[in-house]
Coordinates of C-alpha atoms and ligand atoms in Angstrom, one line a residue:
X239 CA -29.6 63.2 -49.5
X240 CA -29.6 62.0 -53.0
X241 CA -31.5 59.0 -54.0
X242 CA -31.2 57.4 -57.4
X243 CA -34.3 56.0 -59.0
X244 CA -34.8 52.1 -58.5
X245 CA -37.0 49.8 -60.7
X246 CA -38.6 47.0 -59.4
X247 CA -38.9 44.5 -62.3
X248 CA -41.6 42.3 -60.4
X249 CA -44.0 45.2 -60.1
X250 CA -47.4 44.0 -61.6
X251 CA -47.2 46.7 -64.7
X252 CA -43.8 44.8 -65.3
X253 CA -45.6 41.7 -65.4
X254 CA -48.2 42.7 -67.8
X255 CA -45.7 44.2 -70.6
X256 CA -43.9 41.6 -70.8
X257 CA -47.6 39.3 -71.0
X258 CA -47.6 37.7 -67.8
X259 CA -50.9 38.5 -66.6
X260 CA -53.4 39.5 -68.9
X261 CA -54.5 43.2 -69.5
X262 CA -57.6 44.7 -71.5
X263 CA -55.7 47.2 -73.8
X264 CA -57.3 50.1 -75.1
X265 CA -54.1 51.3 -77.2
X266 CA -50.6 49.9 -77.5
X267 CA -47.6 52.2 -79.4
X268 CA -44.1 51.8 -79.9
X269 CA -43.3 53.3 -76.3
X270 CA -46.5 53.1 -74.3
X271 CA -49.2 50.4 -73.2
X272 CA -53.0 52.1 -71.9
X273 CA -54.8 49.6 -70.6
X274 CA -57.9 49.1 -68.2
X275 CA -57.6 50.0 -64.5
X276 CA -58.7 46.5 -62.7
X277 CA -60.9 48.6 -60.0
X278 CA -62.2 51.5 -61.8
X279 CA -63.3 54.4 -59.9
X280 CA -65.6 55.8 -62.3
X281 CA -67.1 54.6 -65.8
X282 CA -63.8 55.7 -67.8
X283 CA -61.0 54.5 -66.3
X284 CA -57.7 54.2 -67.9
X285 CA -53.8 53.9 -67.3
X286 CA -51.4 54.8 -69.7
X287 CA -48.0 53.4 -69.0
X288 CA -44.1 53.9 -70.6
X289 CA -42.9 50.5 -71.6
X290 CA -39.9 51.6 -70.5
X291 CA -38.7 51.3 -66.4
X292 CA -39.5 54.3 -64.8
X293 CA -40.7 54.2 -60.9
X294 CA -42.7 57.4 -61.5
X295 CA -43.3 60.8 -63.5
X296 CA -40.4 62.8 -62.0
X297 CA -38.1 59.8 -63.3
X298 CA -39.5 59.6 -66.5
X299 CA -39.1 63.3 -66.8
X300 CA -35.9 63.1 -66.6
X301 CA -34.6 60.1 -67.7
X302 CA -36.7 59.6 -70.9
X303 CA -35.8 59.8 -74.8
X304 CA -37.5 62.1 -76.5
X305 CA -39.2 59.6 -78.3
X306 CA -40.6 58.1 -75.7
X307 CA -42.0 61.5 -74.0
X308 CA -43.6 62.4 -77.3
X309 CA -44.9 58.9 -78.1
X310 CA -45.9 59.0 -74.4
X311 CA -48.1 62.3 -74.3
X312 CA -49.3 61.5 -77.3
X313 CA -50.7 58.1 -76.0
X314 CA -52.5 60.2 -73.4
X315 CA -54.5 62.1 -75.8
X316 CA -55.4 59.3 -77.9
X317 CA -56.7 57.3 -75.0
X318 CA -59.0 60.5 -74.3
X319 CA -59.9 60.6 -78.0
X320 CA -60.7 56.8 -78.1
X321 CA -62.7 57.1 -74.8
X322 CA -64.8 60.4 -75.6
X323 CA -63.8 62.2 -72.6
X324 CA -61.7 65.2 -74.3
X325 CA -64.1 68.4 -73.7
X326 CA -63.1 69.6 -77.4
X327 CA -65.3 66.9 -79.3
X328 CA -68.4 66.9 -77.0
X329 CA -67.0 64.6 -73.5
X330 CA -67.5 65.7 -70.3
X331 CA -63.5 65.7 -69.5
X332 CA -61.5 64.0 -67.9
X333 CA -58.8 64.1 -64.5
X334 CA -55.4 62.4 -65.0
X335 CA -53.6 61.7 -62.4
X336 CA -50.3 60.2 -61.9
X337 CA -49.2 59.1 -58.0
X338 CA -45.5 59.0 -57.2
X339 CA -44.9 58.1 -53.7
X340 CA -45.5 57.3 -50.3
X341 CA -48.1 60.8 -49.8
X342 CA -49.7 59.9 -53.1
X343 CA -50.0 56.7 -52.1
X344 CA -48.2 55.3 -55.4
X345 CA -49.5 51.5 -55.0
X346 CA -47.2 50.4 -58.5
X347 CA -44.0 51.2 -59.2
X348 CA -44.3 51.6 -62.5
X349 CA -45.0 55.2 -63.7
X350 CA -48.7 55.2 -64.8
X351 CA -51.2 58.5 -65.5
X352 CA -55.0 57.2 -64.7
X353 CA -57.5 58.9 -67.0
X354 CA -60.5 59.3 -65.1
X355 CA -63.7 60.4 -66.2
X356 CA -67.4 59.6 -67.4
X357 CA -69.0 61.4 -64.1
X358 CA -68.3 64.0 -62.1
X359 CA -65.1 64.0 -59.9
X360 CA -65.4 66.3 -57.5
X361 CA -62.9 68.6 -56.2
X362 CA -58.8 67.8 -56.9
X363 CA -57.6 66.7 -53.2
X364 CA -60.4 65.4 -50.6
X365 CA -59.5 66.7 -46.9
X366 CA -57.8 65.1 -45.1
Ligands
AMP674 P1 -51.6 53.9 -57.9 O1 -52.1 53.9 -56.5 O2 -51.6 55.3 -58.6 O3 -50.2 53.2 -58.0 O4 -52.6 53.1 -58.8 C1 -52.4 51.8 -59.1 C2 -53.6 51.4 -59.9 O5 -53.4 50.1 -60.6 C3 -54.9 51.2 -59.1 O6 -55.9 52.0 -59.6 C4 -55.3 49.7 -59.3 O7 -56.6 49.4 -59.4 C5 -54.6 49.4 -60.6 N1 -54.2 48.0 -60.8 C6 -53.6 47.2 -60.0 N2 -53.4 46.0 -60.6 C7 -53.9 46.0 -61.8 C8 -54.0 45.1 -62.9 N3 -53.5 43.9 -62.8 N4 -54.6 45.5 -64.0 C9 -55.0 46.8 -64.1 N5 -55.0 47.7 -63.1 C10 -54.4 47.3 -62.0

């Protein structure tokens, strides 16, 4: 079956870029928005979004500009540089993750990476 990607504009991510409910923002660029994750799961906690309507990383894959991808994974390693996470200039790293679906679990349907770090995370997938 083929599926076309479908954005929900009342998602809550949609709500805070266009300044409905308030958001702590650690760095905002042309394309992207990184903000603070409401229940962190460890001391850094971070999600960077697209400001642009994509349901999830395999969408925006696909479906961005160029200038949004670049401006996009460039956002990513700022936030790690503005956190102190990135192993290169003395953190103690970092996991980003981004969900997409129902087996992830994907709660918002607005393409997000988290940027977790700041303790250790233990191993990629618990067992199930
Ligand atoms: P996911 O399960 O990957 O879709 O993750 C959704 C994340 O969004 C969770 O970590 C939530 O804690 C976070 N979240 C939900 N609502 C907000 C909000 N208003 N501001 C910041 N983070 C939020």
């Amino acid at each position: 079956i083929k599926m076309s990607y479908n954005y929900d504009d009342n998602n809550i991510f949609a709500k805070i870029l266009r300044g409905e409910i308030p958001n702590k923002t650690v760095l905002e660029t042309d394309y992207s928005l990184a903000f603070e994750d409401i229940s962190p799961a460890a001391p850094v906690h971070i999600l960077v979004i697209p400001k642009g309507p994509y349901v999830s990383h395999d969408h925006f894959a696909i479906e961005a500009s160029n200038e949004e991808f670049l401006d996009y994974t460039r956002a990513i390693g700022e936030v790690c540089k503005i956190t102190g996470v990135q192993p290169s200039s003395g953190g103690s790293g970092f996991r980003s993750i981004a969900n997409a679906g129902q087996d992830a679990i994907q709660e918002v349907p607005h393409f997000h990476t988290h940027i977790i770090g700041g303790r250790n995370l233990g191993r990629m997938i618990s067992p199930t």
